[in-house]
Short mmCIF file of C-alpha atoms in Angstrom, two decimals:
data_model
loop_
_atom_site.label_atom_id
_atom_site.label_comp_id
_atom_site.label_asym_id
_atom_site.label_seq_id
_atom_site.Cartn_x
_atom_site.Cartn_y
_atom_site.Cartn_z
CA MET A 1 3.23 -22.41 -63.01
CA LEU A 2 0.63 -25.06 -62.06
CA ASN A 3 1.23 -26.99 -65.19
CA THR A 4 4.80 -27.24 -64.58
CA THR A 5 4.13 -28.23 -61.00
CA PHE A 6 1.79 -31.21 -62.18
CA TYR A 7 4.51 -32.54 -64.47
CA ILE A 8 7.27 -32.06 -61.94
CA THR A 9 4.98 -33.79 -59.36
CA LEU A 10 4.53 -36.61 -61.77
CA PHE A 11 8.03 -37.11 -62.47
CA LEU A 12 8.96 -37.29 -58.79
CA LEU A 13 6.26 -39.86 -58.24
CA SER A 14 7.74 -41.91 -61.09
CA LEU A 15 11.23 -41.83 -59.19
CA ASN A 16 9.35 -42.93 -56.16
CA GLN A 17 11.79 -44.42 -53.58
CA LEU A 18 14.73 -42.70 -55.08
CA THR A 19 13.25 -39.51 -53.61
CA SER A 20 13.42 -40.42 -50.20
CA VAL A 21 15.16 -37.35 -48.29
CA TYR A 22 14.57 -38.40 -44.69
CA LYS A 23 13.95 -41.14 -42.28
CA SER A 24 12.65 -41.12 -38.79
CA GLY A 25 11.99 -44.34 -37.08
CA GLU A 26 9.39 -46.07 -39.02
CA SER A 27 8.47 -42.93 -41.10
CA ASN A 28 9.96 -42.06 -44.58
CA PHE A 29 9.75 -38.48 -46.17
CA TYR A 30 9.72 -38.30 -49.95
CA LEU A 31 10.06 -35.32 -52.37
CA PHE A 32 7.10 -36.49 -54.21
CA ASP A 33 4.79 -36.21 -51.13
CA PHE A 34 6.09 -32.58 -50.60
CA ALA A 35 5.43 -31.88 -54.39
CA VAL A 36 1.90 -33.38 -54.15
CA ILE A 37 1.10 -31.08 -50.91
CA PHE A 38 2.50 -28.20 -52.83
CA LEU A 39 0.48 -28.80 -55.79
CA ALA A 40 -2.68 -29.09 -53.41
CA TRP A 41 -1.97 -26.04 -51.66
CA TYR A 42 -0.84 -23.74 -54.34
CA GLY A 43 -3.50 -24.65 -56.72
CA SER A 44 -6.29 -24.31 -53.94
CA PHE A 45 -4.88 -20.90 -53.27
CA TYR A 46 -4.78 -20.13 -56.89
CA PHE A 47 -8.24 -21.12 -57.86
CA LEU A 48 -9.85 -19.71 -54.57
CA LEU A 49 -7.97 -16.44 -54.37
CA VAL A 50 -6.95 -15.59 -58.00
CA ARG A 51 -9.63 -17.27 -60.11
CA LYS A 52 -12.44 -17.05 -57.46
CA SER A 53 -13.47 -20.52 -58.51
CA PHE A 54 -13.02 -23.65 -57.12
CA LYS A 55 -15.27 -26.72 -58.22
CA LEU A 56 -15.59 -29.89 -56.81
CA PRO A 57 -16.01 -33.08 -58.82
CA LYS A 58 -18.57 -35.26 -57.21
CA PHE A 59 -16.23 -38.07 -56.49
CA SER A 60 -14.27 -35.80 -54.24
CA ILE A 61 -17.19 -35.03 -52.27
CA MET A 62 -17.82 -38.85 -51.44
CA PHE A 63 -14.08 -39.25 -50.48
CA LEU A 64 -14.25 -36.10 -48.46
CA ILE A 65 -16.69 -37.61 -46.14
CA PHE A 66 -14.61 -40.65 -45.83
CA THR A 67 -11.89 -38.38 -44.73
CA VAL A 68 -13.72 -36.88 -42.00
CA SER A 69 -14.60 -40.20 -40.75
CA ALA A 70 -10.97 -41.31 -40.89
CA LEU A 71 -10.01 -38.15 -38.76
CA ALA A 72 -12.62 -39.00 -36.23
CA SER A 73 -11.24 -42.55 -35.96
CA LEU A 74 -7.87 -41.17 -35.41
CA VAL A 75 -9.05 -38.69 -32.80
CA PHE A 76 -10.83 -41.37 -30.91
CA SER A 77 -7.65 -43.54 -30.73
CA PHE A 78 -5.66 -40.65 -29.26
CA ASN A 79 -5.08 -42.16 -25.77
CA LYS A 80 -4.19 -45.59 -27.40
CA PHE A 81 -0.91 -44.43 -28.72
CA SER A 82 2.06 -42.26 -27.99
CA ILE A 83 2.35 -38.84 -29.19
CA GLU A 84 4.83 -39.80 -31.91
CA GLN A 85 2.74 -42.60 -33.17
CA PHE A 86 -0.31 -40.06 -33.19
CA VAL A 87 1.59 -37.61 -35.18
CA VAL A 88 2.90 -39.90 -37.62
CA SER A 89 -0.55 -41.65 -38.35
CA GLY A 90 -1.74 -37.84 -38.62
CA PHE A 91 0.76 -37.04 -41.18
CA TYR A 92 -0.50 -39.97 -43.32
CA LEU A 93 -4.06 -38.57 -43.11
CA VAL A 94 -2.78 -35.25 -44.34
CA ARG A 95 -0.96 -37.02 -47.05
CA TRP A 96 -4.16 -38.61 -48.23
CA ALA A 97 -6.11 -35.47 -48.06
CA ALA A 98 -3.41 -33.66 -50.18
CA TYR A 99 -3.71 -36.34 -52.78
CA LEU A 100 -7.50 -35.93 -52.77
CA VAL A 101 -7.21 -32.12 -53.02
CA SER A 102 -4.39 -32.35 -55.64
CA SER A 103 -7.16 -34.08 -57.65
CA VAL A 104 -9.52 -31.34 -57.21
CA VAL A 105 -6.78 -28.92 -58.48
CA ILE A 106 -6.16 -30.94 -61.69
CA PHE A 107 -10.14 -31.06 -62.18
CA ASN A 108 -10.08 -27.34 -62.01
CA MET A 109 -7.16 -27.02 -64.27
CA LEU A 110 -9.20 -29.10 -66.94
CA ASP A 111 -12.32 -27.01 -66.26
CA LYS A 112 -10.41 -23.87 -66.89
CA LYS A 113 -8.65 -25.31 -69.96
CA MET A 114 -5.21 -24.83 -68.41
CA ILE A 115 -4.48 -28.31 -69.34
CA SER A 116 -5.91 -30.73 -71.47
CA LYS A 117 -7.18 -34.53 -70.82
CA GLY A 118 -4.62 -35.61 -73.68
CA LYS A 119 -1.70 -34.12 -71.90
CA ILE A 120 -2.61 -35.57 -68.43
CA LEU A 121 -2.99 -39.18 -70.04
CA ASN A 122 0.23 -38.62 -72.26
CA ALA A 123 2.11 -37.58 -69.00
CA LEU A 124 0.87 -40.92 -67.34
CA ILE A 125 1.94 -42.88 -70.26
CA VAL A 126 5.39 -41.29 -70.24
CA SER A 127 5.77 -41.88 -66.39
CA GLY A 128 4.92 -45.79 -67.11
CA VAL A 129 7.64 -45.74 -69.85
CA LEU A 130 10.12 -44.26 -67.52
CA VAL A 131 9.20 -46.52 -64.59
CA SER A 132 9.65 -49.27 -67.14
CA LEU A 133 13.00 -48.40 -68.52
CA ILE A 134 14.45 -47.83 -64.83
CA GLY A 135 13.00 -51.35 -64.18
CA PHE A 136 14.96 -52.76 -66.97
CA ILE A 137 18.10 -51.18 -65.43
CA GLN A 138 17.22 -52.51 -62.04
CA LEU A 139 17.02 -55.87 -63.26
CA LEU A 140 20.76 -55.82 -64.54
CA VAL A 141 22.12 -53.81 -61.52
CA ILE A 142 20.06 -55.23 -58.57
CA PRO A 143 18.25 -58.40 -59.72
CA ASP A 144 18.44 -59.87 -56.14
CA PHE A 145 16.95 -57.79 -53.42
CA THR A 146 18.14 -60.47 -50.65
CA LYS A 147 21.63 -58.58 -51.02
CA LEU A 148 20.02 -55.39 -49.75
CA SER A 149 20.12 -54.66 -45.84
CA PRO A 150 17.48 -56.17 -44.06
CA ASN A 151 17.15 -52.81 -42.12
CA LEU A 152 15.68 -51.20 -45.34
CA GLY A 153 12.39 -53.27 -45.01
CA TRP A 154 12.11 -54.60 -48.49
CA ASP A 155 10.89 -58.05 -49.33
CA PRO A 156 13.54 -60.46 -50.80
CA HIS A 157 12.53 -60.47 -54.31
CA LYS A 158 14.62 -62.17 -56.82
CA ASN A 159 14.85 -61.42 -60.58
CA ARG A 160 11.73 -59.49 -60.42
CA LEU A 161 11.32 -55.86 -61.88
CA ALA A 162 10.80 -53.79 -59.16
CA SER A 163 12.06 -50.44 -60.60
CA THR A 164 11.74 -47.29 -58.49
CA PHE A 165 8.86 -48.83 -56.40
CA PHE A 166 11.31 -51.60 -55.07
CA ASP A 167 8.11 -53.94 -55.17
CA PRO A 168 6.91 -55.79 -58.13
CA ASN A 169 3.23 -55.75 -57.05
CA PHE A 170 2.83 -52.00 -56.70
CA VAL A 171 4.99 -51.31 -59.82
CA GLY A 172 2.59 -53.87 -61.76
CA ALA A 173 -0.50 -52.26 -60.60
CA TYR A 174 0.88 -48.94 -61.76
CA LEU A 175 1.92 -50.02 -65.09
CA THR A 176 -1.34 -51.82 -65.70
CA ILE A 177 -2.96 -48.32 -65.16
CA CYS A 178 -0.76 -47.08 -67.95
CA LEU A 179 -1.24 -49.82 -70.29
CA THR A 180 -5.31 -49.33 -69.70
CA ILE A 181 -4.94 -45.86 -71.19
CA ILE A 182 -3.08 -47.08 -74.34
CA ILE A 183 -5.54 -50.03 -74.62
CA ASP A 184 -8.24 -47.40 -74.50
CA ARG A 185 -6.87 -45.46 -77.15
CA ILE A 186 -6.32 -48.67 -79.36
CA PHE A 187 -9.93 -49.90 -78.99
CA GLY A 188 -11.45 -46.39 -79.22
CA ASP A 189 -11.97 -43.59 -81.82
CA LYS A 190 -8.47 -42.04 -81.17
CA LYS A 191 -5.74 -42.35 -83.43
CA ILE A 192 -2.57 -43.98 -81.98
CA GLY A 193 0.87 -43.24 -83.21
CA ARG A 194 4.21 -44.75 -83.12
CA PHE A 195 4.76 -43.60 -79.47
CA ASP A 196 1.56 -45.33 -78.31
CA ILE A 197 2.78 -48.61 -79.88
CA ALA A 198 6.29 -48.38 -78.55
CA ALA A 199 5.13 -47.40 -75.04
CA PHE A 200 2.51 -50.33 -74.92
CA ALA A 201 5.31 -52.71 -76.03
CA ILE A 202 7.81 -51.47 -73.24
CA ILE A 203 5.21 -51.17 -70.23
CA LEU A 204 3.84 -54.64 -71.31
CA LEU A 205 7.25 -56.09 -71.04
CA ALA A 206 7.81 -54.53 -67.81
CA LEU A 207 4.64 -55.79 -66.57
CA PHE A 208 5.50 -59.53 -67.43
CA LEU A 209 9.01 -59.14 -65.94
CA THR A 210 7.34 -58.02 -62.30
CA PHE A 211 6.07 -61.69 -62.15
CA SER A 212 3.45 -60.33 -60.01
CA ARG A 213 0.22 -62.64 -59.83
CA SER A 214 -1.77 -59.74 -58.59
CA ALA A 215 -0.72 -57.29 -61.25
CA TRP A 216 -1.29 -59.84 -63.63
CA ALA A 217 -4.81 -60.50 -62.42
CA MET A 218 -5.42 -56.75 -62.66
CA PHE A 219 -4.50 -56.84 -66.35
CA ALA A 220 -6.55 -59.82 -66.94
CA VAL A 221 -9.62 -57.89 -65.62
CA VAL A 222 -8.85 -55.01 -67.89
CA ILE A 223 -8.41 -57.23 -70.87
CA LEU A 224 -11.78 -59.03 -70.16
CA ILE A 225 -13.75 -55.74 -69.71
CA TYR A 226 -12.17 -54.25 -73.19
CA GLY A 227 -12.79 -57.78 -74.58
CA ILE A 228 -16.29 -57.93 -73.78
CA PHE A 229 -17.41 -54.37 -74.57
CA ARG A 230 -14.94 -53.54 -77.29
CA SER A 231 -13.31 -56.46 -79.11
CA LYS A 232 -13.92 -60.30 -79.03
CA MET A 233 -10.73 -60.65 -80.83
CA LEU A 234 -8.83 -59.03 -77.95
CA LEU A 235 -9.98 -61.88 -75.73
CA ILE A 236 -9.04 -64.49 -78.06
CA THR A 237 -5.62 -62.91 -78.82
CA ALA A 238 -4.86 -62.64 -75.16
CA PHE A 239 -5.93 -66.02 -74.26
CA LEU A 240 -3.65 -67.71 -77.07
CA MET A 241 -0.69 -65.67 -75.99
CA SER A 242 -1.01 -66.29 -72.54
CA PHE A 243 -1.30 -70.15 -73.40
CA MET A 244 1.79 -69.98 -75.24
CA VAL A 245 3.81 -67.70 -72.77
CA TYR A 246 2.49 -70.14 -69.79
CA PHE A 247 4.25 -73.10 -71.61
CA ALA A 248 7.19 -71.19 -72.91
CA VAL A 249 8.15 -69.76 -69.77
CA PRO A 250 8.73 -72.16 -66.81
CA ARG A 251 8.97 -69.46 -64.31
CA ILE A 252 5.40 -68.48 -64.86
CA GLN A 253 4.36 -71.97 -64.11
CA THR A 254 6.25 -71.98 -60.90
CA ARG A 255 4.40 -68.61 -59.98
CA ILE A 256 1.11 -69.82 -60.78
CA SER A 257 1.51 -73.34 -58.90
CA GLY A 258 3.23 -71.60 -56.13
CA ILE A 259 -0.38 -70.25 -54.88
CA THR A 260 -0.79 -73.69 -53.10
CA ASP A 261 2.79 -73.61 -51.43
CA PRO A 262 2.46 -72.95 -47.55
CA ALA A 263 5.85 -71.08 -47.94
CA ASP A 264 4.44 -68.95 -50.79
CA SER A 265 3.36 -65.45 -50.26
CA ALA A 266 -0.13 -66.26 -51.24
CA SER A 267 -0.40 -68.29 -48.16
CA LEU A 268 1.16 -65.46 -46.03
CA ARG A 269 -1.53 -63.28 -47.23
CA ILE A 270 -4.26 -65.59 -45.88
CA ALA A 271 -2.36 -64.99 -42.29
CA SER A 272 -2.53 -61.32 -42.84
CA TRP A 273 -6.42 -61.41 -43.64
CA LYS A 274 -7.04 -63.50 -40.49
CA ASN A 275 -4.86 -61.02 -38.33
CA ALA A 276 -7.07 -58.13 -39.97
CA TYR A 277 -10.27 -60.02 -39.16
CA LYS A 278 -9.30 -60.21 -35.51
CA ILE A 279 -8.51 -56.48 -35.31
CA ILE A 280 -11.75 -55.52 -37.06
CA LYS A 281 -13.69 -57.88 -34.50
CA ASP A 282 -12.20 -56.04 -31.43
CA ASN A 283 -12.54 -52.65 -33.15
CA PHE A 284 -15.56 -52.76 -35.05
CA TRP A 285 -17.20 -49.40 -34.64
CA VAL A 286 -14.59 -46.70 -34.63
CA GLY A 287 -11.32 -48.78 -35.69
CA THR A 288 -8.17 -48.51 -34.34
CA GLY A 289 -7.56 -45.02 -35.96
CA PHE A 290 -6.49 -44.26 -39.40
CA ASN A 291 -2.99 -45.60 -40.41
CA THR A 292 -2.32 -46.99 -36.86
CA TYR A 293 -2.11 -50.46 -38.18
CA ARG A 294 1.54 -51.05 -37.79
CA TYR A 295 1.21 -50.08 -34.03
CA VAL A 296 -1.79 -52.30 -33.47
CA GLN A 297 -0.05 -55.30 -35.06
CA LYS A 298 2.66 -54.89 -32.57
CA GLN A 299 0.26 -54.63 -29.89
CA TYR A 300 -1.40 -57.91 -30.93
CA GLY A 301 2.08 -59.67 -31.31
CA PHE A 302 1.46 -60.06 -35.22
CA LEU A 303 4.68 -58.44 -35.97
CA THR A 304 7.76 -60.15 -34.58
CA PRO A 305 11.16 -58.19 -33.87
CA ASP A 306 12.39 -59.44 -37.28
CA SER A 307 9.46 -58.36 -39.16
CA GLU A 308 8.83 -54.71 -37.37
CA ASN A 309 10.63 -52.85 -40.08
CA ILE A 310 9.13 -54.35 -43.07
CA ARG A 311 7.21 -51.86 -45.17
CA SER A 312 4.09 -54.21 -45.49
CA GLY A 313 3.73 -53.87 -41.74
CA ALA A 314 2.03 -50.48 -42.06
CA GLY A 315 -0.96 -51.97 -43.84
CA SER A 316 -2.85 -55.08 -44.09
CA ASP A 317 -2.63 -57.28 -47.45
CA SER A 318 -6.17 -55.96 -48.38
CA SER A 319 -7.04 -52.45 -48.79
CA LEU A 320 -10.71 -52.92 -47.64
CA LEU A 321 -9.49 -54.77 -44.69
CA PHE A 322 -7.20 -52.07 -43.76
CA VAL A 323 -9.86 -49.28 -44.13
CA PHE A 324 -12.38 -51.52 -41.92
CA ALA A 325 -9.85 -52.33 -39.37
CA THR A 326 -8.37 -48.60 -39.10
CA THR A 327 -11.65 -46.53 -39.53
CA GLY A 328 -14.48 -48.89 -38.14
CA ILE A 329 -17.66 -49.98 -39.95
CA LEU A 330 -18.68 -46.21 -40.72
CA GLY A 331 -15.39 -45.63 -42.28
CA PHE A 332 -15.45 -48.68 -44.24
CA VAL A 333 -19.19 -47.80 -45.49
CA PHE A 334 -18.25 -44.34 -46.58
CA TYR A 335 -15.02 -45.47 -48.37
CA LEU A 336 -16.97 -48.38 -50.26
CA SER A 337 -19.76 -45.92 -51.17
CA SER A 338 -17.23 -43.43 -52.70
CA TYR A 339 -15.50 -46.22 -54.44
CA THR A 340 -18.59 -47.89 -55.77
CA TYR A 341 -19.90 -44.39 -56.83
CA CYS A 342 -17.02 -44.06 -59.08
CA LEU A 343 -17.21 -47.69 -60.28
CA VAL A 344 -20.66 -47.44 -61.24
CA GLY A 345 -20.15 -44.05 -62.77
CA GLY A 346 -17.30 -45.58 -64.74
CA PHE A 347 -19.53 -48.37 -66.07
CA ARG A 348 -22.35 -46.14 -67.11
CA LYS A 349 -19.69 -44.42 -69.47
CA ARG A 350 -19.05 -47.51 -71.41
CA ASN A 351 -21.67 -46.13 -74.01
CA ILE A 352 -19.26 -43.30 -74.83
CA LYS A 353 -16.55 -45.67 -75.49
CA GLU A 354 -14.45 -44.91 -72.47
CA LEU A 355 -13.83 -47.88 -70.36
CA VAL A 356 -10.82 -46.48 -68.40
CA VAL A 357 -12.52 -45.60 -65.13
CA PHE A 358 -14.31 -48.93 -64.98
CA SER A 359 -11.76 -51.36 -65.76
CA VAL A 360 -9.03 -49.72 -63.75
CA MET A 361 -11.03 -49.35 -60.60
CA LEU A 362 -12.51 -52.90 -60.95
CA GLY A 363 -8.93 -54.27 -61.83
CA LEU A 364 -7.66 -52.38 -58.55
CA LEU A 365 -10.31 -53.78 -56.57
CA VAL A 366 -9.20 -57.17 -57.36
CA GLU A 367 -5.44 -56.57 -56.78
CA SER A 368 -6.19 -54.63 -53.45
CA LEU A 369 -7.52 -58.14 -52.13
CA PHE A 370 -4.01 -59.08 -52.11
CA ILE A 371 -2.00 -55.85 -51.49
CA ASN A 372 -2.78 -52.59 -49.96
CA SER A 373 -2.97 -50.86 -53.56
CA LEU A 374 -5.48 -48.32 -53.12
CA PHE A 375 -3.60 -46.35 -50.63
CA TYR A 376 -0.35 -46.46 -52.44
CA PRO A 377 0.72 -43.01 -53.26
CA GLN A 378 1.77 -43.32 -57.03
CA ILE A 379 -1.54 -45.58 -57.61
CA LEU A 380 -3.63 -43.07 -55.74
CA PHE A 381 -2.44 -40.19 -57.66
CA ALA A 382 -2.75 -41.92 -61.05
CA LEU A 383 -6.28 -43.25 -60.12
CA PHE A 384 -7.31 -39.82 -59.19
CA ALA A 385 -6.08 -38.21 -62.32
CA ILE A 386 -8.00 -40.69 -64.51
CA LEU A 387 -11.20 -39.84 -62.41
CA VAL A 388 -11.08 -36.27 -63.25
CA ALA A 389 -10.00 -36.73 -66.71
CA PHE A 390 -13.02 -39.02 -67.55
#
């Protein structure tokens, strides 16, 4: 039952925005969220009451402390928001907790040998292939997001693979995580088969077609780490291929040179960082309350009537700034300590030829400077799954 629940949950996570079942105001409810909550609830019940054993991985204890601080920040902000806004923000805290608990459930499934590490990683790779294939279809059917209703809140991407995520940057990060698992197999002691090679080619092509600079940067970090610790030839090959592709595909040149364009999204991110800094300065100690960022941006006048419905309005274009602004200095320190603990732990494991955790977490940290990737549901689930698997 738990194994089936895990696979169904990952399948629904892969379908992402296609599982939207209800929208109320600025909130969306998805089947994958309910699946994760069920996995966390049912798994906890099973291990506590049936198996009489429920072990906590060390990283979960660190993140649990952050969760308590996030709850405290939300409680302190009670009088600043309407009941509806407070409840919506509270639901997102419940969702965060559910994803954390679901990782503990998966950890116990591994501990009790109910599922193997290989099956978890294979499931993530299959998920990456599924997301990629749907992305190819999306490029054929809906290549231009400007034709979608502005009320849906999606950014106007053109000819970029966004798949079920409807966002090239987030799907790019997810695909990079899947690619890292395969790269670890290629340059590790594990045998790779035709499926791994085919999956790598499919997912790599999908990542390229996102034309996401932040996702490419994350993948570059992964390649750099594996190149340093596993194969110098990987670095040379990656550099030569990047060099050739850069000059062969004009759009890549446009994306790279666009960083200095005032109208480009990279410049808009700088404005987002400045807004976050102002909010942090005014709410330094306890923050504005976990996931109240959209409402606070409205109060500060950072969201115009035309931009109030955009999906990115709920967070800053930097995960760490988002944490600092909404949970204050204590929440920021607790979260950064938790993340650093996992990052350092992953680096120490390089001696046993497993760099997945270190490369993924460092790559995500780099990408999270540009998008709020560390709190994106699909990325969060995959990250926690990797943490318990390794």
